[in-house]
Amino acid sequence: METNHKYHLKTGTDGEAQLDNLDRIFGKASREFLNHIGLSKGMSVLDVGCGIGNLTCWLAEQVGSNGRVVGVDNDERQLEVARNRAQARRLSNIVFCKKDAHHLTDMNHEFDMAYCRWLLIHVRNPSVVVDNMANTLRSGGILACEVGNSFSSFYYPTFPLYIKLQDKIAELLKKSGCDLDIAMNIFKICKGLQHFSFNAKMSQEIIYNLDEAKAFTRNYCLVLDSMKDAFLENNIMSEKEIVEIREALLSDRINRNTVIFLTRMTQVWCVKS
């Protein structure tokens, strides 16, 4: 993941469970989006901020042996996990390399698709990253970005401590220089690209199955655990508050009546003329 200052979530094998859960929750919508905008056999695809390679490996399977996928990330621990996963799935059409998303000029005009998910909230200059991704594309290439609308998820019935956790995460991210409005700003950024057509839609999944609701809630325990030190160091939450929220997330208040509206995703794609 390309970061502004400090990426507060765990990476590599330490963060594997949290990222797997994230993909389990949002992966179906991402895969449907990519298929919808034209992912096909034989394509050359760049996955920017690929993390541990959940989507990257799937992309490699979709483009087939005549296609290729390059995953880039600036965290070697993430890339190590990604390489091991690709090897376990015997994917020979995939390469992972350490690279800053702000510096992709050596890849100009190489790809049929350049994609990122959850990346742009963490980079120091989203406009530069989007420009760089656009420049990696050949004529007819597709730039695709998925961006979460910050803290648009909620529980019904209302879960006050979940709302508190979201507010505290927002405070921490803001202190780190993250653009919490990137899901809206992405429209201006992408519509400003020269020689690209612009398209956008939104996706919001709903969880109403008890097991899935519990899994989503457990994932926030992993997020809380990852960010614990940062919350304490920045005086955003006390140890007591963290324990209180964690116990609430694991409590029996998540039941058959619980409905969770997941983070609303802005899905943007631009085609190069």
Tab-separated table of C-alpha atoms in Angstrom:
chain	number	residue	atom	x	y	z
A	1	MET	CA	0.000	0.000	0.000
A	2	GLU	CA	1.263	3.466	-0.931
A	3	THR	CA	1.052	5.631	2.180
A	4	ASN	CA	0.943	9.321	3.097
A	5	HIS	CA	2.937	9.131	6.317
A	6	LYS	CA	2.246	5.979	8.254
A	7	TYR	CA	-0.035	3.121	7.259
A	8	HIS	CA	-1.716	2.132	10.510
A	9	LEU	CA	-2.945	-1.357	9.604
A	10	LYS	CA	-0.783	-4.453	9.929
A	11	THR	CA	0.937	-5.710	6.789
A	12	GLY	CA	2.348	-8.996	5.521
A	13	THR	CA	1.391	-12.155	7.379
A	14	ASP	CA	0.378	-10.052	10.416
A	15	GLY	CA	-2.324	-8.314	8.381
A	16	GLU	CA	-3.315	-11.258	6.213
A	17	ALA	CA	-6.498	-12.179	8.097
A	18	GLN	CA	-7.845	-8.625	8.029
A	19	LEU	CA	-7.176	-8.212	4.293
A	20	ASP	CA	-8.675	-11.626	3.534
A	21	ASN	CA	-11.815	-10.626	5.406
A	22	LEU	CA	-11.923	-7.321	3.525
A	23	ASP	CA	-11.769	-9.152	0.208
A	24	ARG	CA	-14.382	-11.651	1.367
A	25	ILE	CA	-16.706	-8.747	2.146
A	26	PHE	CA	-16.071	-6.551	-0.915
A	27	GLY	CA	-14.520	-8.965	-3.405
A	28	LYS	CA	-17.734	-10.062	-5.124
A	29	ALA	CA	-18.691	-6.471	-5.992
A	30	SER	CA	-15.142	-5.731	-7.204
A	31	ARG	CA	-15.095	-8.775	-9.470
A	32	GLU	CA	-18.514	-7.919	-10.887
A	33	PHE	CA	-17.321	-4.351	-11.524
A	34	LEU	CA	-14.192	-5.461	-13.374
A	35	ASN	CA	-16.125	-7.896	-15.529
A	36	HIS	CA	-18.724	-5.217	-16.241
A	37	ILE	CA	-16.173	-2.683	-17.534
A	38	GLY	CA	-14.475	-5.095	-19.925
A	39	LEU	CA	-11.923	-7.349	-18.232
A	40	SER	CA	-11.228	-10.185	-20.677
A	41	LYS	CA	-8.837	-12.925	-21.734
A	42	GLY	CA	-5.465	-11.854	-23.092
A	43	MET	CA	-5.409	-8.476	-21.357
A	44	SER	CA	-2.364	-6.912	-19.735
A	45	VAL	CA	-3.437	-5.547	-16.328
A	46	LEU	CA	-1.691	-3.365	-13.731
A	47	ASP	CA	-2.926	-3.645	-10.121
A	48	VAL	CA	-1.663	-0.620	-8.160
A	49	GLY	CA	-1.455	-0.964	-4.376
A	50	CYS	CA	-2.008	-4.702	-4.771
A	51	GLY	CA	-1.384	-5.590	-1.114
A	52	ILE	CA	-1.279	-9.347	-0.519
A	53	GLY	CA	-2.609	-10.051	-4.004
A	54	ASN	CA	-6.185	-11.196	-3.446
A	55	LEU	CA	-7.544	-9.373	-6.503
A	56	THR	CA	-4.241	-9.637	-8.376
A	57	CYS	CA	-4.282	-13.432	-8.413
A	58	TRP	CA	-7.919	-13.444	-9.486
A	59	LEU	CA	-7.079	-11.004	-12.306
A	60	ALA	CA	-4.323	-13.339	-13.490
A	61	GLU	CA	-6.786	-16.218	-13.642
A	62	GLN	CA	-9.252	-14.112	-15.623
A	63	VAL	CA	-6.819	-12.880	-18.301
A	64	GLY	CA	-5.473	-16.402	-18.808
A	65	SER	CA	-2.162	-17.665	-20.106
A	66	ASN	CA	-2.145	-15.214	-23.026
A	67	GLY	CA	-2.563	-12.260	-20.683
A	68	ARG	CA	-0.374	-10.897	-17.904
A	69	VAL	CA	-0.817	-9.089	-14.599
A	70	VAL	CA	1.649	-6.873	-12.741
A	71	GLY	CA	0.977	-6.089	-9.087
A	72	VAL	CA	2.812	-3.165	-7.494
A	73	ASP	CA	2.989	-2.124	-3.862
A	74	ASN	CA	5.557	-0.230	-1.784
A	75	ASP	CA	5.503	-2.731	1.110
A	76	GLU	CA	7.793	-5.723	0.615
A	77	ARG	CA	6.013	-7.686	3.354
A	78	GLN	CA	2.752	-7.462	1.388
A	79	LEU	CA	4.506	-8.498	-1.800
A	80	GLU	CA	6.093	-11.530	-0.138
A	81	VAL	CA	2.652	-12.849	0.818
A	82	ALA	CA	1.335	-12.051	-2.672
A	83	ARG	CA	4.161	-13.947	-4.387
A	84	ASN	CA	3.603	-16.982	-2.175
A	85	ARG	CA	-0.103	-16.954	-3.006
A	86	ALA	CA	0.519	-16.722	-6.732
A	87	GLN	CA	3.000	-19.581	-6.516
A	88	ALA	CA	0.534	-21.723	-4.528
A	89	ARG	CA	-2.037	-21.163	-7.291
A	90	ARG	CA	0.571	-21.948	-9.974
A	91	LEU	CA	0.082	-18.613	-11.731
A	92	SER	CA	2.889	-18.045	-14.206
A	93	ASN	CA	1.409	-14.907	-15.824
A	94	ILE	CA	1.800	-12.648	-12.790
A	95	VAL	CA	4.666	-10.504	-11.499
A	96	PHE	CA	4.891	-8.492	-8.269
A	97	CYS	CA	7.290	-5.592	-7.806
A	98	LYS	CA	7.990	-2.941	-5.200
A	99	LYS	CA	7.070	0.456	-6.560
A	100	ASP	CA	5.663	3.804	-5.422
A	101	ALA	CA	2.337	4.595	-7.116
A	102	HIS	CA	3.532	8.183	-7.589
A	103	HIS	CA	6.330	6.911	-9.863
A	104	LEU	CA	5.112	4.614	-12.641
A	105	THR	CA	6.674	6.351	-15.647
A	106	ASP	CA	8.783	3.318	-16.582
A	107	MET	CA	5.497	1.485	-17.299
A	108	ASN	CA	3.986	4.007	-19.722
A	109	HIS	CA	1.702	2.640	-22.478
A	110	GLU	CA	2.139	-1.006	-21.417
A	111	PHE	CA	-1.318	-2.012	-20.169
A	112	ASP	CA	-4.897	-2.603	-21.288
A	113	MET	CA	-6.217	-1.932	-17.779
A	114	ALA	CA	-4.859	-0.142	-14.690
A	115	TYR	CA	-6.794	-0.800	-11.484
A	116	CYS	CA	-6.753	0.189	-7.821
A	117	ARG	CA	-9.005	-0.523	-4.835
A	118	TRP	CA	-8.847	1.198	-1.416
A	119	LEU	CA	-5.594	2.863	-2.487
A	120	LEU	CA	-6.347	6.518	-3.112
A	121	ILE	CA	-7.354	7.404	0.461
A	122	HIS	CA	-3.834	6.438	1.568
A	123	VAL	CA	-1.621	8.184	-1.002
A	124	ARG	CA	-0.205	11.656	-0.480
A	125	ASN	CA	-1.296	12.928	-3.920
A	126	PRO	CA	-4.237	11.046	-5.483
A	127	SER	CA	-4.206	13.213	-8.627
A	128	VAL	CA	-0.605	12.271	-9.392
A	129	VAL	CA	-1.330	8.583	-8.832
A	130	VAL	CA	-4.362	8.645	-11.141
A	131	ASP	CA	-2.352	10.501	-13.806
A	132	ASN	CA	0.412	7.926	-13.543
A	133	MET	CA	-2.047	5.059	-13.828
A	134	ALA	CA	-3.623	6.710	-16.876
A	135	ASN	CA	-0.217	7.045	-18.526
A	136	THR	CA	0.439	3.306	-18.219
A	137	LEU	CA	-2.435	2.600	-20.617
A	138	ARG	CA	-2.411	1.944	-24.324
A	139	SER	CA	-5.031	3.453	-26.616
A	140	GLY	CA	-8.379	1.887	-25.680
A	141	GLY	CA	-7.080	1.037	-22.213
A	142	ILE	CA	-9.287	1.200	-19.119
A	143	LEU	CA	-8.467	3.094	-15.926
A	144	ALA	CA	-10.505	1.645	-13.036
A	145	CYS	CA	-10.643	2.908	-9.449
A	146	GLU	CA	-12.727	1.738	-6.491
A	147	VAL	CA	-12.911	4.165	-3.593
A	148	GLY	CA	-14.803	3.731	-0.337
A	149	ASN	CA	-17.077	6.558	0.794
A	150	SER	CA	-15.597	7.189	4.216
A	151	PHE	CA	-17.727	5.802	7.012
A	152	SER	CA	-20.872	5.250	4.966
A	153	SER	CA	-21.464	1.840	6.562
A	154	PHE	CA	-23.890	1.446	9.465
A	155	TYR	CA	-25.753	-1.107	11.529
A	156	TYR	CA	-29.474	-1.505	12.040
A	157	PRO	CA	-30.486	-1.495	14.841
A	158	THR	CA	-28.083	1.362	15.576
A	159	PHE	CA	-24.753	0.360	17.132
A	160	PRO	CA	-23.427	3.461	18.983
A	161	LEU	CA	-19.957	2.075	19.742
A	162	TYR	CA	-19.462	1.178	16.076
A	163	ILE	CA	-20.255	4.804	15.211
A	164	LYS	CA	-17.735	5.888	17.838
A	165	LEU	CA	-15.083	3.611	16.329
A	166	GLN	CA	-15.720	5.066	12.872
A	167	ASP	CA	-15.340	8.580	14.245
A	168	LYS	CA	-12.056	7.670	15.934
A	169	ILE	CA	-10.707	6.038	12.764
A	170	ALA	CA	-11.651	9.199	10.838
A	171	GLU	CA	-9.768	11.315	13.361
A	172	LEU	CA	-6.661	9.131	13.037
A	173	LEU	CA	-6.752	9.088	9.233
A	174	LYS	CA	-7.219	12.841	9.114
A	175	LYS	CA	-4.175	13.308	11.346
A	176	SER	CA	-2.243	11.105	8.908
A	177	GLY	CA	-3.116	13.370	6.002
A	178	CYS	CA	-5.609	11.046	4.328
A	179	ASP	CA	-8.209	12.520	1.982
A	180	LEU	CA	-11.463	11.454	3.613
A	181	ASP	CA	-13.395	13.008	0.723
A	182	ILE	CA	-11.581	11.060	-1.985
A	183	ALA	CA	-14.787	9.236	-3.003
A	184	MET	CA	-16.169	12.623	-4.096
A	185	ASN	CA	-12.876	14.138	-5.259
A	186	ILE	CA	-12.239	11.186	-7.574
A	187	PHE	CA	-14.919	12.584	-9.925
A	188	LYS	CA	-13.011	15.824	-10.465
A	189	ILE	CA	-9.683	14.017	-10.771
A	190	CYS	CA	-10.850	11.527	-13.383
A	191	LYS	CA	-13.053	13.947	-15.311
A	192	GLY	CA	-9.969	16.143	-15.694
A	193	LEU	CA	-8.018	13.466	-17.578
A	194	GLN	CA	-7.296	14.374	-21.201
A	195	HIS	CA	-8.397	11.943	-23.934
A	196	PHE	CA	-10.447	9.736	-21.614
A	197	SER	CA	-14.179	9.082	-21.513
A	198	PHE	CA	-15.593	9.097	-17.974
A	199	ASN	CA	-17.995	6.605	-16.352
A	200	ALA	CA	-19.062	6.044	-12.745
A	201	LYS	CA	-21.458	4.135	-10.554
A	202	MET	CA	-21.880	3.267	-6.899
A	203	SER	CA	-22.193	-0.048	-5.097
A	204	GLN	CA	-23.358	-0.758	-1.566
A	205	GLU	CA	-23.703	-4.312	-0.328
A	206	ILE	CA	-25.978	-5.325	2.550
A	207	ILE	CA	-25.324	-8.082	5.070
A	208	TYR	CA	-28.342	-9.718	6.683
A	209	ASN	CA	-26.992	-13.253	7.237
A	210	LEU	CA	-25.990	-13.802	10.884
A	211	ASP	CA	-22.691	-15.582	10.163
A	212	GLU	CA	-21.651	-12.914	7.662
A	213	ALA	CA	-22.634	-10.141	10.086
A	214	LYS	CA	-20.472	-11.691	12.791
A	215	ALA	CA	-17.560	-12.091	10.358
A	216	PHE	CA	-17.798	-8.430	9.310
A	217	THR	CA	-17.883	-7.340	12.946
A	218	ARG	CA	-14.905	-9.551	13.827
A	219	ASN	CA	-13.011	-7.872	11.016
A	220	TYR	CA	-13.448	-4.550	12.785
A	221	CYS	CA	-11.850	-6.163	15.838
A	222	LEU	CA	-8.808	-6.849	13.650
A	223	VAL	CA	-8.856	-3.237	12.432
A	224	LEU	CA	-9.085	-2.026	16.031
A	225	ASP	CA	-6.185	-4.269	17.062
A	226	SER	CA	-4.077	-2.999	14.137
A	227	MET	CA	-4.720	0.640	14.993
A	228	LYS	CA	-4.513	0.305	18.779
A	229	ASP	CA	-0.985	1.678	19.161
A	230	ALA	CA	-1.728	4.590	16.819
A	231	PHE	CA	-4.895	5.467	18.762
A	232	LEU	CA	-2.926	5.517	22.009
A	233	GLU	CA	0.111	7.374	20.620
A	234	ASN	CA	-2.110	10.102	19.129
A	235	ASN	CA	-4.291	10.398	22.253
A	236	ILE	CA	-7.391	9.549	20.223
A	237	MET	CA	-8.597	6.738	22.493
A	238	SER	CA	-7.662	5.393	25.880
A	239	GLU	CA	-6.958	1.736	26.615
A	240	LYS	CA	-10.295	1.574	28.430
A	241	GLU	CA	-12.201	2.904	25.409
A	242	ILE	CA	-10.499	0.406	23.099
A	243	VAL	CA	-11.401	-2.498	25.385
A	244	GLU	CA	-14.997	-1.251	25.649
A	245	ILE	CA	-15.424	-1.083	21.875
A	246	ARG	CA	-13.753	-4.461	21.327
A	247	GLU	CA	-16.013	-6.158	23.862
A	248	ALA	CA	-19.065	-4.563	22.242
A	249	LEU	CA	-18.009	-5.821	18.798
A	250	LEU	CA	-17.731	-9.351	20.182
A	251	SER	CA	-20.949	-9.190	22.199
A	252	ASP	CA	-24.213	-10.958	21.448
A	253	ARG	CA	-25.822	-7.715	20.230
A	254	ILE	CA	-25.078	-9.020	16.688
A	255	ASN	CA	-28.079	-11.315	16.167
A	256	ARG	CA	-30.537	-12.505	13.512
A	257	ASN	CA	-32.162	-9.067	13.414
A	258	THR	CA	-28.900	-7.284	12.594
A	259	VAL	CA	-28.580	-5.680	9.161
A	260	ILE	CA	-25.298	-4.082	8.077
A	261	PHE	CA	-25.044	-1.610	5.221
A	262	LEU	CA	-21.458	-1.888	4.033
A	263	THR	CA	-19.196	0.943	2.913
A	264	ARG	CA	-20.604	2.559	-0.213
A	265	MET	CA	-18.079	2.171	-3.034
A	266	THR	CA	-17.564	4.736	-5.776
A	267	GLN	CA	-16.550	2.813	-8.900
A	268	VAL	CA	-15.010	4.934	-11.644
A	269	TRP	CA	-13.716	3.817	-15.009
A	270	CYS	CA	-12.263	5.862	-17.859
A	271	VAL	CA	-11.456	4.636	-21.365
A	272	LYS	CA	-8.491	6.082	-23.244
A	273	SER	CA	-9.205	7.284	-26.767
